[in-house]
Coordinates of C-alpha atoms in Angstrom, one line a residue:
X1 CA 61.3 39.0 -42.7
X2 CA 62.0 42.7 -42.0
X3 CA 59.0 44.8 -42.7
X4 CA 62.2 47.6 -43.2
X5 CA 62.7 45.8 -46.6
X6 CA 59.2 45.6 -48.2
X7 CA 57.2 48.8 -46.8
X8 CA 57.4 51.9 -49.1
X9 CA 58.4 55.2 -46.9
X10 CA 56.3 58.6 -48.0
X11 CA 57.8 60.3 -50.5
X12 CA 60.4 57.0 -51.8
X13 CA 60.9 56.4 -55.0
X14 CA 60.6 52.7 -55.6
X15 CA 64.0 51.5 -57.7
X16 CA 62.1 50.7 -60.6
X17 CA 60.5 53.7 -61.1
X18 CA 64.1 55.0 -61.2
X19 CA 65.3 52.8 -64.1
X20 CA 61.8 51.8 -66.1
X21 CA 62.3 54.6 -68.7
X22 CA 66.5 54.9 -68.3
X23 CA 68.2 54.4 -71.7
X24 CA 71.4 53.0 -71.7
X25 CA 72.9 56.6 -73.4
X26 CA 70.9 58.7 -70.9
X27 CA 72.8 56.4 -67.7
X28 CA 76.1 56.7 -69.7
X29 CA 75.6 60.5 -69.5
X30 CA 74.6 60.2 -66.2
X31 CA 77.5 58.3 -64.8
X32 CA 80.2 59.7 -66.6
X33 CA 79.4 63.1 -65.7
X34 CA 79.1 62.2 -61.8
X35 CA 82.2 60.3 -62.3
X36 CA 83.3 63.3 -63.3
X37 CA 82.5 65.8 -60.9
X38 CA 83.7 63.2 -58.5
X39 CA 87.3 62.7 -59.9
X40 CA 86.8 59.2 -60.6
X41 CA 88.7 57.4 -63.0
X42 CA 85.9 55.6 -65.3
X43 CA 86.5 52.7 -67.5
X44 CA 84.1 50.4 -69.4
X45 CA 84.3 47.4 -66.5
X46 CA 82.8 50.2 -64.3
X47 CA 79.7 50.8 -66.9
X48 CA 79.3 47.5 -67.6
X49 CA 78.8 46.4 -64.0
X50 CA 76.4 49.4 -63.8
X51 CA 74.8 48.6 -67.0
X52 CA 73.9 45.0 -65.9
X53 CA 72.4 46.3 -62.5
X54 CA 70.3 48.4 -64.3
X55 CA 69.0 45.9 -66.2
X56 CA 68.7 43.7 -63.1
X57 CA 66.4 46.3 -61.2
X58 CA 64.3 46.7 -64.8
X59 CA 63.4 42.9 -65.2
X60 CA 63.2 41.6 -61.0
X61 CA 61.8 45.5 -59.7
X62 CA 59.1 45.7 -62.6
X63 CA 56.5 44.1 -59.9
X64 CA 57.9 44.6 -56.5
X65 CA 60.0 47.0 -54.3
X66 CA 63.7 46.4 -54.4
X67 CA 64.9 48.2 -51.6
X68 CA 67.3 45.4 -49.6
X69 CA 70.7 45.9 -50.9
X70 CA 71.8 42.2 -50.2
X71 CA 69.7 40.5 -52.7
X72 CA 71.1 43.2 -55.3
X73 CA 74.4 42.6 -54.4
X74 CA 74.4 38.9 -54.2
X75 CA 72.9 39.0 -58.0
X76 CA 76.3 41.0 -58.8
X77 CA 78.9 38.6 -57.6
X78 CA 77.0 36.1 -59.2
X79 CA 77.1 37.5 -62.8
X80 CA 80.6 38.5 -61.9
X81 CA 81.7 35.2 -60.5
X82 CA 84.0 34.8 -63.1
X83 CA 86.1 37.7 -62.2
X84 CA 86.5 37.0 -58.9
X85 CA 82.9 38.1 -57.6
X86 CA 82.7 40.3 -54.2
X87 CA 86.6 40.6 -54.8
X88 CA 86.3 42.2 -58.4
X89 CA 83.5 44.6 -57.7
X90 CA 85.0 45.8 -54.2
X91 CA 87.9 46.7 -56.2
X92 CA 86.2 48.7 -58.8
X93 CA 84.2 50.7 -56.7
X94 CA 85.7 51.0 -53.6
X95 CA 88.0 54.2 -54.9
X96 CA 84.9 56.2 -55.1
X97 CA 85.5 58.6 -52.1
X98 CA 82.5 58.9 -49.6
X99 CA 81.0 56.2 -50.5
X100 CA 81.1 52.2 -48.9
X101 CA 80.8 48.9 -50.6
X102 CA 79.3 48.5 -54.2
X103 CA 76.0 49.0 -54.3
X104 CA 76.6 52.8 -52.9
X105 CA 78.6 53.9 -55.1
X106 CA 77.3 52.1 -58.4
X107 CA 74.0 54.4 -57.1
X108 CA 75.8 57.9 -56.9
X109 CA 77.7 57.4 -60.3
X110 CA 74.1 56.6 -61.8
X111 CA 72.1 58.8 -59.7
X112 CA 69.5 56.2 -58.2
X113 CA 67.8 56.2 -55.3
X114 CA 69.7 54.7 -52.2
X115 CA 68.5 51.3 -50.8
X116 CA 67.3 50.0 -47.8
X117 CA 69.7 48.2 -45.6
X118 CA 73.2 49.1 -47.4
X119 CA 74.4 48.1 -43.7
X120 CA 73.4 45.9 -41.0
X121 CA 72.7 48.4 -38.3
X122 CA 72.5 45.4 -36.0
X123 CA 75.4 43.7 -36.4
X124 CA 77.7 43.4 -33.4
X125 CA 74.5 44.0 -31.2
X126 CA 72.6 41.5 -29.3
X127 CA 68.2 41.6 -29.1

């Protein structure tokens, strides 16, 4: 295992200390005003995505860091298998300009904390 994924930098917030005390109004707020200020075009399949990551990082974060990004997103396409998974979510939040993938931008609309290892820095690279 990557120590990158369980070790706590100084001065990171852990993702459940982001979330523990988030209402569902207070994120509504939160998102649809950044989803504002970033032109997006919001719709409810957008906040409920958002809503059932939240929830996700409240129940599995409550005892340990969550910073890898791939265990987050592979509990999405899950939950959203039945919408097409990986497909379905890319194409919600893949308009969301400067941002990449699903996890990024679910995290600017609702203002949490960026993960650890959105990307493999090490793919196409040989140790």
């Amino acid at each position: 295992m990557n120590d990158t994924e369980t070790t706590k930098n100084d001065g990171e917030m852990p993702i459940y200390d982001a979330v523990k005390n988030l209402s569902k109004e207070d994120l509504e707020q939160t998102v649809r005003k950044n989803a504002g200020d970033r032109d997006f075009s919001l719709n409810d399949e957008h906040l409920e995505v958002i809503y059932s990551l939240v929830e996700h990082y409240k129940r599995d974060c409550a005892t340990r860091d969550c910073l890898a990004a791939h265990e987050h997103l592979r509990f999405l396409e899950e939950a959203y298998e039945f919408k097409g998974g990986g497909k379905y979510l890319y194409m919600l939040f893949d308009a969301l300009a400067d941002t990449r993938g699903v996890l990024m931008p679910i995290h600017e609309l609702a203002g949490l904390p960026p993960l650890h290892l959105e990307t493999d820095k090490g793919f196409g690279t040989a140790y």
